[in-house]
Short mmCIF file of C-alpha atoms and ligand atoms in Angstrom, two decimals:
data_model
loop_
_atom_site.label_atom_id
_atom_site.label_comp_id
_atom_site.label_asym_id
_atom_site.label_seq_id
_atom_site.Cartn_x
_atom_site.Cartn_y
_atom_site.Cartn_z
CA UNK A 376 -4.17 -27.77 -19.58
CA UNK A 377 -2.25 -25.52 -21.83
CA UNK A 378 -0.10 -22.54 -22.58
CA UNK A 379 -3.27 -20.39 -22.73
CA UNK A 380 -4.07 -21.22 -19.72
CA UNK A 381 -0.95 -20.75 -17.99
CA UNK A 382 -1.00 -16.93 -19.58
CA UNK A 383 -4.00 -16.37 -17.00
CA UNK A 384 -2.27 -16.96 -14.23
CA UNK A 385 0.58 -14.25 -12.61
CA UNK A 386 3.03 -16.58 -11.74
CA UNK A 387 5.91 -15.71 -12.72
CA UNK A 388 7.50 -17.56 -15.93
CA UNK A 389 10.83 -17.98 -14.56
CA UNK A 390 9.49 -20.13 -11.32
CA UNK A 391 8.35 -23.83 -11.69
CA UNK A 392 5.47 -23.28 -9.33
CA UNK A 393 4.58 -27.12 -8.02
CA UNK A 394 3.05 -25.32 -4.78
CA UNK A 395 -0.05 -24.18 -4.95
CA UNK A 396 -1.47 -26.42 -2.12
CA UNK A 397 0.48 -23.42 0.44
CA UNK A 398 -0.93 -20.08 -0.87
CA UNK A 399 -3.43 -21.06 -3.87
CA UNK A 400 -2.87 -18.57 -7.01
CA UNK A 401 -5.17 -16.11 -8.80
CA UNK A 402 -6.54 -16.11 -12.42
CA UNK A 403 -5.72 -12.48 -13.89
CA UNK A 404 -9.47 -11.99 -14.78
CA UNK A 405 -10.34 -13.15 -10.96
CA UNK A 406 -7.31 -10.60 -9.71
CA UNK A 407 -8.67 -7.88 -11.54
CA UNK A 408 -12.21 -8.17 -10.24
CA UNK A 409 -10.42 -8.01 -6.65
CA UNK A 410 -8.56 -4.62 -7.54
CA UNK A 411 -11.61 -3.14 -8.98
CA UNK A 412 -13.24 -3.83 -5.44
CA UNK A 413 -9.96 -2.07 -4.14
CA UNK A 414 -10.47 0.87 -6.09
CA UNK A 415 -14.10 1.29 -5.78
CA UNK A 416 -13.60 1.01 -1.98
CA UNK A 417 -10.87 3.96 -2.33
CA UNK A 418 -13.07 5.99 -4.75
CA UNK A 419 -15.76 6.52 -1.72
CA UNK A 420 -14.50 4.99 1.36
CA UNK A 421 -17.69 5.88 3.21
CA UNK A 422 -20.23 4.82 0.62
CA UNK A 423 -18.30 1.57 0.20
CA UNK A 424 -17.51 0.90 3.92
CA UNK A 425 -20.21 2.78 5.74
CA UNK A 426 -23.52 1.87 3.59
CA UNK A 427 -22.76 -0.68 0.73
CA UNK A 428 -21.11 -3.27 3.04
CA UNK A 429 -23.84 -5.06 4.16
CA UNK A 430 -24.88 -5.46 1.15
CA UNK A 431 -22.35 -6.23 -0.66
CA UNK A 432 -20.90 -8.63 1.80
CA UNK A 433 -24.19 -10.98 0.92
CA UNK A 434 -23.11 -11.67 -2.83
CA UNK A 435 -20.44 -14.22 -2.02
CA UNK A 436 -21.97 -15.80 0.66
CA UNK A 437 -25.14 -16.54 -1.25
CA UNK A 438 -22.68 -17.67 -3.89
CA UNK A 439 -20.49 -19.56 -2.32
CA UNK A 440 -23.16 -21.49 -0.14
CA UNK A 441 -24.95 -22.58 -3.51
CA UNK A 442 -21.49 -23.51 -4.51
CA UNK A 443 -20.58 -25.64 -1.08
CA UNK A 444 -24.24 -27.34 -0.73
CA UNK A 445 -25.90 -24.92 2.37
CA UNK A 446 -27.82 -22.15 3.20
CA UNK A 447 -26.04 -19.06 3.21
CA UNK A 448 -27.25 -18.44 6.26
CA UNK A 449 -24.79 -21.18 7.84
CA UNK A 450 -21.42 -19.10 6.48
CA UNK A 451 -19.60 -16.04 6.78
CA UNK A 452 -16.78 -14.72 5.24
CA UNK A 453 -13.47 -14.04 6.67
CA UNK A 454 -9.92 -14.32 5.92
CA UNK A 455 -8.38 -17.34 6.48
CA UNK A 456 -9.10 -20.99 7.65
CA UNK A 457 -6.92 -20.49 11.01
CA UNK A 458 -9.14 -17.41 11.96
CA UNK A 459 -12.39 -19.81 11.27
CA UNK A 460 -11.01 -22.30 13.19
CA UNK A 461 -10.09 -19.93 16.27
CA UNK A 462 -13.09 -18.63 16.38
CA UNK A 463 -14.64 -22.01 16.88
CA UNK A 464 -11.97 -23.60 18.95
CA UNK A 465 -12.11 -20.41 21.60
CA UNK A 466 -15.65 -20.37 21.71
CA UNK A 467 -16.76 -23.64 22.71
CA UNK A 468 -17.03 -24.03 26.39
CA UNK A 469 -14.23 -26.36 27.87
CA UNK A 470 -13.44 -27.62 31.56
CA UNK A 471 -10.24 -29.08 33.43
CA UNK A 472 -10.30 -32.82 31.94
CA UNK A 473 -12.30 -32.27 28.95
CA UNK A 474 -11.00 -33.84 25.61
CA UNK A 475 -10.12 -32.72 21.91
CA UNK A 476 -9.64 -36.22 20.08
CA UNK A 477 -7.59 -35.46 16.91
CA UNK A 478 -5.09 -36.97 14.49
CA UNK A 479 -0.87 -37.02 14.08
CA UNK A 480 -1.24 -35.09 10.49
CA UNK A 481 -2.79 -31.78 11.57
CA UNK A 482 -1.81 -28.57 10.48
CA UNK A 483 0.78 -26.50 12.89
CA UNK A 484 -0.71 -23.50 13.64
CA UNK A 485 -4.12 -25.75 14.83
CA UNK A 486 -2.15 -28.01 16.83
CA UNK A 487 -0.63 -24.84 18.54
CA UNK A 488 -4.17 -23.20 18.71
CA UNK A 489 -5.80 -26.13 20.41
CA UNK A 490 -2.52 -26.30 22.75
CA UNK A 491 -3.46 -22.72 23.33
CA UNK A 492 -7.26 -23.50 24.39
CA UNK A 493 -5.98 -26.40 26.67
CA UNK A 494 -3.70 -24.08 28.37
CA UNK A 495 -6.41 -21.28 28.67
CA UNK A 496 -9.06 -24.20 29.92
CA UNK A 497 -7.32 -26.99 31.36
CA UNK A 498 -9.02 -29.42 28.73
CA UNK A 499 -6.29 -31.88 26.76
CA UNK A 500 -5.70 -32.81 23.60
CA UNK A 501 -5.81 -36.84 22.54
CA UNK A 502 -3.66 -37.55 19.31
CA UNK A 503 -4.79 -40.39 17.25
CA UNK A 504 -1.84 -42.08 15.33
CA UNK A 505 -2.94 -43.19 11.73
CA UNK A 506 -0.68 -45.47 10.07
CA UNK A 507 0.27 -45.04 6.32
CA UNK A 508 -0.63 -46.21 3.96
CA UNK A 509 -4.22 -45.50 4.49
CA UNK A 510 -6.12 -47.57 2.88
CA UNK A 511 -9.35 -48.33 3.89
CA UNK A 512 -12.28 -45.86 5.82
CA UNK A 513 -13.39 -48.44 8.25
CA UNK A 514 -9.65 -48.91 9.62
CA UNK A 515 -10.07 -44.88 10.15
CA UNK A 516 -13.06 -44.39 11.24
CA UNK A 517 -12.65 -47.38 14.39
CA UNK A 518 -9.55 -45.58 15.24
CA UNK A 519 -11.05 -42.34 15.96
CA UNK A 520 -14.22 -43.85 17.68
CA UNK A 521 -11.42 -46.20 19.87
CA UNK A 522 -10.29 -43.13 21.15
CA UNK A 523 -13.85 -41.60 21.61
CA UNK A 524 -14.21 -41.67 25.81
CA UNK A 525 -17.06 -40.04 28.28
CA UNK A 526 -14.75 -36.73 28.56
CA UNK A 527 -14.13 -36.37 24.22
CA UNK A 528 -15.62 -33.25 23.99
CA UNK A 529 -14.32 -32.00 20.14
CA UNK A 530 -13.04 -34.03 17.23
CA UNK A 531 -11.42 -31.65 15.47
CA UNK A 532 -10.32 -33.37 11.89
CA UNK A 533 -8.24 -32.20 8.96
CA UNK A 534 -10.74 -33.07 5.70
CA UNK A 535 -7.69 -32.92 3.31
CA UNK A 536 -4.52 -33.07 5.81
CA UNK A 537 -1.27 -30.73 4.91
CA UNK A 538 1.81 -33.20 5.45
CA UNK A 539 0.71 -36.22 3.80
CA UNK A 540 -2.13 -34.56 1.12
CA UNK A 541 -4.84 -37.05 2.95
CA UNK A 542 -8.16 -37.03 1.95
CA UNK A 543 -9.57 -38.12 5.18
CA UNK A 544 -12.66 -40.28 5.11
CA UNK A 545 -14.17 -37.93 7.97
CA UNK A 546 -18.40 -38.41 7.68
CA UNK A 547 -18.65 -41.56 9.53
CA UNK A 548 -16.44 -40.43 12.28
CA UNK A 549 -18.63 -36.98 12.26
CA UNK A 550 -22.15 -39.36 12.83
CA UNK A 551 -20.40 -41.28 15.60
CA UNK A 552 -19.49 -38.03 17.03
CA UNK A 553 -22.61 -36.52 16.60
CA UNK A 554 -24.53 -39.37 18.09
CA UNK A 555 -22.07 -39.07 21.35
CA UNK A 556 -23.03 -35.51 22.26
CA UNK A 557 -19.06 -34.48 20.78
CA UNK A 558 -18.38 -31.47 18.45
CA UNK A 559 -17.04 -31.80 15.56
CA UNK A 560 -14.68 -29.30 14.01
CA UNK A 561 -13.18 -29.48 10.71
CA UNK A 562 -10.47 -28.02 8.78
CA UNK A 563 -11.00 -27.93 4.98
CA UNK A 564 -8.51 -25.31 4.23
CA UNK A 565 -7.93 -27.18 1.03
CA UNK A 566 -11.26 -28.54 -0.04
CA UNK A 567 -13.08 -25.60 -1.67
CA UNK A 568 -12.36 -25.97 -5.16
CA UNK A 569 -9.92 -28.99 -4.97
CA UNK A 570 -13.33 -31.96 -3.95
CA UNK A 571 -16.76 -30.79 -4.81
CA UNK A 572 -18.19 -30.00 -1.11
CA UNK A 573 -21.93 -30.58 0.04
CA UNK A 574 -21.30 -29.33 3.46
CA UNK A 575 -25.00 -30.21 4.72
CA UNK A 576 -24.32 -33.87 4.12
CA UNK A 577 -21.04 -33.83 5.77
CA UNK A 578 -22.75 -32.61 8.53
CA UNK A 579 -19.93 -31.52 11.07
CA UNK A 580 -20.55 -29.19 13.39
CA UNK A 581 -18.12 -26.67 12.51
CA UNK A 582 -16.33 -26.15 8.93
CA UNK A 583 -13.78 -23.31 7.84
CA UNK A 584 -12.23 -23.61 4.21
CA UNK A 585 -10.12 -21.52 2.37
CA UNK A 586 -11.50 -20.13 -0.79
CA UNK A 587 -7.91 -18.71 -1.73
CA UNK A 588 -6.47 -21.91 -2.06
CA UNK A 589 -8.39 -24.11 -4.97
CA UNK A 590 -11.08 -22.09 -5.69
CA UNK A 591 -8.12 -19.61 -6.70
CA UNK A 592 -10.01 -16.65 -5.22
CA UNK A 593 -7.61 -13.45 -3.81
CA UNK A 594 -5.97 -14.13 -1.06
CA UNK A 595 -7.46 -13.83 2.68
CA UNK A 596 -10.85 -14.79 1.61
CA UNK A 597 -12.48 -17.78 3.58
CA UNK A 598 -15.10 -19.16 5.34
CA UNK A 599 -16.91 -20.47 8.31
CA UNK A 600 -19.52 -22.80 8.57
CA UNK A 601 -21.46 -23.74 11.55
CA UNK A 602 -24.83 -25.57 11.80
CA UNK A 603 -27.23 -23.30 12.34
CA UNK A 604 -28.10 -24.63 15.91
CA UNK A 605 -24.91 -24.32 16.86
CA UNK A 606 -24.05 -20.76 15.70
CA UNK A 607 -25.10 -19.22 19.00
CA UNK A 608 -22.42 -20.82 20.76
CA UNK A 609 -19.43 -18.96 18.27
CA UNK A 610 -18.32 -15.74 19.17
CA UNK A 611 -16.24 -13.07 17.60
CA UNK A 612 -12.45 -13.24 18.41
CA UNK A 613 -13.41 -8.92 17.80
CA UNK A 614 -16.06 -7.41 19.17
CA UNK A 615 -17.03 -4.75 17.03
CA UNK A 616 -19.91 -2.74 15.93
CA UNK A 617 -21.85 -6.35 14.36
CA UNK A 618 -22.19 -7.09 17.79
CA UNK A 619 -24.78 -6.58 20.17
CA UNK A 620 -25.63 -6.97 23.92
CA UNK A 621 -28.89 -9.77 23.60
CA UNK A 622 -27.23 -11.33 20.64
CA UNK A 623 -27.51 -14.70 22.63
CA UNK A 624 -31.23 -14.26 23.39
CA UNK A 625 -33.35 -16.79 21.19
CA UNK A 626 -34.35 -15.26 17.89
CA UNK A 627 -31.37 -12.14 17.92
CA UNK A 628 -30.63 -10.52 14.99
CA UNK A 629 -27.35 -8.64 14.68
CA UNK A 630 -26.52 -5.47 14.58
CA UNK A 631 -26.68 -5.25 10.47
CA UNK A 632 -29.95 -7.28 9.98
CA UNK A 633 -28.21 -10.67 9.64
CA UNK A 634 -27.44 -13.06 12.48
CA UNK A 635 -25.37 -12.49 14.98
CA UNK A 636 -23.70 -15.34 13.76
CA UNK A 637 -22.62 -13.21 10.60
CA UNK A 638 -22.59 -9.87 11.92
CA UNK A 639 -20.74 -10.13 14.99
CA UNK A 640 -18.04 -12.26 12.90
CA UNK A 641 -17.86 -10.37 9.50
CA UNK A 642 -17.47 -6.68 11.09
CA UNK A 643 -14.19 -6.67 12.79
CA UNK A 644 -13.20 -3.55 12.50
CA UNK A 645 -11.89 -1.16 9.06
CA UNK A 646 -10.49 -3.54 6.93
CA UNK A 647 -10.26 -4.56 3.21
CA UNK A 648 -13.29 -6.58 2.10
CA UNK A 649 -11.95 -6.66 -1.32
CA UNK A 650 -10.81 -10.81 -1.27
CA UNK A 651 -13.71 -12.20 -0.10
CA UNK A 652 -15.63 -9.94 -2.23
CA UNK A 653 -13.88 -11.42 -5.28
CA UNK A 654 -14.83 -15.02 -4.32
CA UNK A 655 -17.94 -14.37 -6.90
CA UNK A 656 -15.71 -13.60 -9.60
CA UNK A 657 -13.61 -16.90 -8.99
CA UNK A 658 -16.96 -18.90 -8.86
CA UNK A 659 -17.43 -17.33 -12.34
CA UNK A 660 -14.10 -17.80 -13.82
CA UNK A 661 -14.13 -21.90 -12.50
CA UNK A 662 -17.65 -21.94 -14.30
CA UNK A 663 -16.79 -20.28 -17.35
CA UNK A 664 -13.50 -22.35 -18.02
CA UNK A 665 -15.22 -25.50 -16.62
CA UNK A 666 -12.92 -26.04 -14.07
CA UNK A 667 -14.01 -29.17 -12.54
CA UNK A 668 -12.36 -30.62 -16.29
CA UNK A 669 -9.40 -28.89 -15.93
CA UNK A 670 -9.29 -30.28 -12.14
CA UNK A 671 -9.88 -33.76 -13.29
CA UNK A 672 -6.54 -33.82 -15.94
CA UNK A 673 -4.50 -31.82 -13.19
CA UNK A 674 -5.71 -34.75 -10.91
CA UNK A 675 -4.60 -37.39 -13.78
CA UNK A 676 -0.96 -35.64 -14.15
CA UNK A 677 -0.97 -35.36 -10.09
CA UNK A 678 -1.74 -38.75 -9.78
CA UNK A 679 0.71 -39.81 -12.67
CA UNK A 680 3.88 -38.20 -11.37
CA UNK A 681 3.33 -39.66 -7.87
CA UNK A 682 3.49 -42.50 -9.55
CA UNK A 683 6.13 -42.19 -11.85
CA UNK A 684 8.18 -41.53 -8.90
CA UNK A 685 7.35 -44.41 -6.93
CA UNK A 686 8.55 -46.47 -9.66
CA UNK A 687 12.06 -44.89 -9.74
CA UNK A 688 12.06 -44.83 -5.33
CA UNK A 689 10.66 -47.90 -4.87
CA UNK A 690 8.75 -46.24 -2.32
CA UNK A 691 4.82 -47.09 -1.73
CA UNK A 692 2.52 -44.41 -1.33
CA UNK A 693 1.07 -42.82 1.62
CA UNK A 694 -2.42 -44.33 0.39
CA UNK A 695 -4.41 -45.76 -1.66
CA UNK A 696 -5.43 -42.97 -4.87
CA UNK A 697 -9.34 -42.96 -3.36
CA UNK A 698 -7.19 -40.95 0.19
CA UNK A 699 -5.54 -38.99 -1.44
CA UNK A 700 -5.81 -35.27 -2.09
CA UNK A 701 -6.81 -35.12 -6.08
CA UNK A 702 -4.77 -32.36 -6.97
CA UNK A 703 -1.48 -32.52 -4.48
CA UNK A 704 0.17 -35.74 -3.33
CA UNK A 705 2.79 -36.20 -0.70
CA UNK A 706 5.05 -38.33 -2.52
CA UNK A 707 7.43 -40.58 -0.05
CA UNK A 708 11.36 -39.96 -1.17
CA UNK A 709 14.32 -41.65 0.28
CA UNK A 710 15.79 -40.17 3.38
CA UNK A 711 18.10 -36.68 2.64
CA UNK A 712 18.62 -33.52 3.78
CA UNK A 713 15.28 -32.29 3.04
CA UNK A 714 16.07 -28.30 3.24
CA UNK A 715 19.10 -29.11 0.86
CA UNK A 716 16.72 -30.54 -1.52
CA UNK A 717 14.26 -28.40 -1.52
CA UNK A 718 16.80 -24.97 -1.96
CA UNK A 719 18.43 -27.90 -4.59
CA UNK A 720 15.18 -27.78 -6.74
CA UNK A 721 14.74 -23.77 -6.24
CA UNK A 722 18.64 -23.05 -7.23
CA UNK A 723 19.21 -25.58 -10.17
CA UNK A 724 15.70 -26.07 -11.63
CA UNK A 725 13.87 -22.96 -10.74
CA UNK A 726 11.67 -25.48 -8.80
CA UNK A 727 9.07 -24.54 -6.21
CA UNK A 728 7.86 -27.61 -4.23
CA UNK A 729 7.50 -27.98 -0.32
CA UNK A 730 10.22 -30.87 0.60
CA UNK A 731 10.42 -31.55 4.38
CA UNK A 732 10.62 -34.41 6.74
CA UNK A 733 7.26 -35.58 8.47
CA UNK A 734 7.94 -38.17 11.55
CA UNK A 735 10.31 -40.85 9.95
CA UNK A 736 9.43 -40.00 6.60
CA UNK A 737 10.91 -37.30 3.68
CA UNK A 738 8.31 -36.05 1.75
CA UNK A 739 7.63 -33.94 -1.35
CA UNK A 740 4.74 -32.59 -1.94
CA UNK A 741 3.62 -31.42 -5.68
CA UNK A 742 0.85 -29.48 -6.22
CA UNK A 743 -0.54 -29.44 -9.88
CA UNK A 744 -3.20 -26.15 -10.93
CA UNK A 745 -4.49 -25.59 -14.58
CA UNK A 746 -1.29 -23.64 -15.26
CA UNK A 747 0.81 -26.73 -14.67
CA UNK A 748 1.98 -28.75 -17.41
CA UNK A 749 3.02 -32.76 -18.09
CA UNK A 750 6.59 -30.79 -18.73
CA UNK A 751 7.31 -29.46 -15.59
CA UNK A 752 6.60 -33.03 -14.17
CA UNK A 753 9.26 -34.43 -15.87
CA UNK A 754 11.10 -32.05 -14.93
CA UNK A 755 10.17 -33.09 -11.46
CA UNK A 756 11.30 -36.48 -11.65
CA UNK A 757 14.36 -35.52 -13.58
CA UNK A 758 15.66 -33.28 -10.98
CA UNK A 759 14.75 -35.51 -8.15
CA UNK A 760 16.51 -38.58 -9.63
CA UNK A 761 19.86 -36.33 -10.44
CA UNK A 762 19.44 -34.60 -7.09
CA UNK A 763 18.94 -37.75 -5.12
CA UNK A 764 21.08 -40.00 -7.21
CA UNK A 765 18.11 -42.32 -8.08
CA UNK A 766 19.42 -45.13 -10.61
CA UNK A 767 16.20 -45.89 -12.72
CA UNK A 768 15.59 -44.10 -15.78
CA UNK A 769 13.48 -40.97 -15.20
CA UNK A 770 11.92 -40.40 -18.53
CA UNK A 771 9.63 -43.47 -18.26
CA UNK A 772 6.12 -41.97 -18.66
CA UNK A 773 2.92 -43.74 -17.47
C1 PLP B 1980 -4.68 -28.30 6.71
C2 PLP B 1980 -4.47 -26.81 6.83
N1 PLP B 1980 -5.17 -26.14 7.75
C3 PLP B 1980 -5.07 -24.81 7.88
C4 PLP B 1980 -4.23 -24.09 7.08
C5 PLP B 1980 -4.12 -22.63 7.30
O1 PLP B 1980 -4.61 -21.90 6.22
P1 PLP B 1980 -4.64 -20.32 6.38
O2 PLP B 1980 -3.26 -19.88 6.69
O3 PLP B 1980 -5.13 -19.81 5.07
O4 PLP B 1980 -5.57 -20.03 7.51
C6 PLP B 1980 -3.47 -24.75 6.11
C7 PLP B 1980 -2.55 -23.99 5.24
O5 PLP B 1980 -1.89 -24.49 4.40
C8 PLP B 1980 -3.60 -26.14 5.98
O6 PLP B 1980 -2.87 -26.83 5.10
#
C-alpha cells in the first residue's frame, strides 16, 4: 500500500477513513468509467435506455460471474444486497408455523425484513446464539443443524457477518440444509472482492453480494444469485415491462430474450444503470493493480492492529484469524460510551470507524482498503488508548 495508491481513491485527505466495510469506496479510474456511463446515458436517453440496455446490461454479468465462479446465467444485477435479499425472502412460499433458522449477528435491515415476511405469512423466525470466540467450524455447523426441525423451512446465513466481521464457516451447514429439503439464503454483502468467491461450490440456494463494497465498484451495484432450478420460484419486488404473463411455464424466456429470472428482476422501471454497469471497469482496475496483493497486506495490517490492540485491552478476540473477515475486524474494547467514542475519534483525530455496542460487548470495527496505511493504525491505537485511558504503551508494533 502506498501514497500512490491512496491518490486513486476520492476520499477525502482530511478524514481517516477506517470504514470502508459500511459503504465500500471507488478508485477514480473506476468512478470515471461510471460517469462516462452517466453521460452517455444523457447524451441519447432513448438509444441508451430503449435499445442498448439489454445489451449492455450482459457485460457485467458475464464478467462478474467469471469473476464469482458461475454461469452468468445464475445472476442479475441490481442495486444493493437488501433488495437481493427481499426479493428472495418475499418470494419463497411460507405458511403459519413454518421456520427461518438464522443466527444472533445478522444484519438489521434482514432481521427486520424476515420479521416483515413472518408478519405477512405467519412463518417464525428461530435465532441461533453463537458464542464468541468462534473458533472452530464443527462447533458452528452442529449448532445450526441442532436447531434444524421438520418445520425449518430457510436458513438464511450472513457469509461475512456485520457486528462482529465473522467469516462464517457456512458450506457444511448449506449441504445439511440442502439434504433436508430447507432453502438456503445467504447474505454476502461483503464477500465480493474482500474472499475470492466460487459461488457454484458454495452451493446455497440463494446469494446476493454487494459489488460496491470490496470490489470498490460505484455505488448501488449488486447482485443476485440463485441456482438455476430455483430461479422460477423468485419474483420481481416490480413488475415491469421484463415481465411476462407465462414466465412460470417450463422453458419461459423473458420479455428481453433472457430469463425471466433476469428480465423480470433487472427492468424495474427508468432508472440509472450506470453502477452496475461500471462493475466491469472495477473488475479491470482490481486486475490491473493486482488487487488480491494489495488485499493480502491490507489483511496483514488488519490483522496486525487487531492485535496490537488486544495486547494493550487485554481483551481476546471475537475468533480465531481463520473466522474472521480478512480485511475488517471487530476488535473487542473495554466497556464506554460507545457514541462518545466514536464522535471522540471523528472530533479529535479526524477518525472514521464504526464504534457501537453489540449484546454485552463494545466493539470497534476497522476496516483497512489499499488506500489505508500502517500510519493511520497507529494512529488508531494511539487515540483509543488516550481516549479510553488504556495504560500500556501504544506504540508497540507487531
Ligand atoms: C451483512 C450485511 N448485509 C446486508 C447489508 C446491506 O447492504 P446494502 O445496504 O448495500 O444492501 C450490509 C451492509 O453493510 C451488511 O453488512
Amino acid at each position: 500500500m502506498s501514497e500512490n495508491l491512496a491518490r486513486q481513491f476520492l476520499i477525502r485527505e482530511d478524514v481517516v477513513f477506517l470504514n470502508h466495510g459500511s459503504f465500500g469506496a471507488c478508485p477514480r479510474p473506476v468512478f470515471a468509467a461510471y460517469q462516462n456511463w452517466q453521460l452517455e446515458l444523457e447524451g441519447q436517453p432513448v438509444e441508451f435506455l430503449g435499445r442498448k440496455l439489454t445489451e449492455n446490461m450482459r457485460g457485467p454479468r458475464v464478467a462478474l460471474a467469471d469473476e464469482l465462479g458461475t454461469s452468468s446465467d445464475n445472476i442479475v444485477g441490481l442495486t444493493n444486497a437488501t433488495l437481493g435479499l427481499n426479493i428472495v425472502a418475499q418470494s419463497l412460499d411460507l405458511k403459519p408455523g413454518d421456520q427461518i433458522l438464522t443466527t444472533d449477528h445478522e444484519y438489521s435491515a434482514l432481521e427486520k425484513t424476515w420479521a416483515y415476511v413472518c408478519r405477512k405469512t405467519g412463518a417464525e423466525v428461530v435465532v441461533v446464539s453463537i458464542p464468541l470466540p468462534l473458533t472452530t467450524a464443527e462447533q458452528f455447523t452442529d449448532m445450526l443443524i441442532a436447531g434444524m426441525t421438520e418445520r425449518t423451512k430457510v436458513l438464511f446465513l450472513s457469509h461475512i457477518t456485520s457486528p462482529t466481521a465473522l467469516l462464517f464457516p457456512i458450506e457444511p451447514a448449506i449441504t445439511e440444509a440442502r439434504r433436508r429439503g430447507i432453502w438456503s439464503v445467504i447474505d454476502g454483502a461483503h464477500t465480493p472482492g474482500h474472499i475470492r468467491l466460487d459461488l457454484d461450490s458454495i452451493g446455497a440456494d440463494f446469494y446476493a453480494g454487494n459489488c460496491h463494497k470490496w470490489m470498490m465498484a460505484p455505488k448501488g451495484s449488486a447482485f443476485l444469485y440463485a441456482r438455476p432450478e430455483l430461479q422460477g420460484l423468485l419474483n420481481p419486488l416490480v413488475i415491469s415491462h421484463g415481465w411476462t404473463a407465462d414466465s412460470k411455464q417450463p422453458g419461459a424466456k423473458g420479455a428481453f430474450g433472457n430469463s425471466p429470472f433476469i428480465d423480470e428482476i433487472e427492468m424495474q422501471g427508468t432508472r440509472d444503470p450506470s453502477a452496475w454497469l461500471a462493475v466491469t471497469a472495477a473488475l479491470d482496475y482490481r486486475r490491473d493493480n493486482d488487487w488480491w496483493d494489495v488485499s493480502a497486506h491490507c489483511q496483514a495490517l488488519a490483522q496486525d492492529t487487531a492485535r496490537r490492540l488486544a495486547d494493550i485491552t487485554g481483551l481476546p478476540a471475537l475468533s480465531s484469524p481463520e473466522f474472521s473477515a480478512p480485511q475488517m475486524v471487530a476488535m473487542p474494547i473495554p466497556d464506554c460510551d460507545t457514541d462518545w467514542l466514536k464522535i471522540a475519534l471523528l472530533e479529535q483525530y479526524s477518525i472514521e470507524i464504526p464504534v457501537f455496542k453489540w449484546q454485552d460487548r463494545c466493539i470497534a470495527r476497522v476496516s483497512v482498503q489499499g488506500y489505508n496505511s500502517k500510519g493511520q493504525m497507529d494512529l488508531l491505537i494511539e487515540a483509543l488508548s488516550t481516549l479510553l485511558n488504556l495504560n500500556k504503551s501504544a506504540d508497540r508494533s507487531a
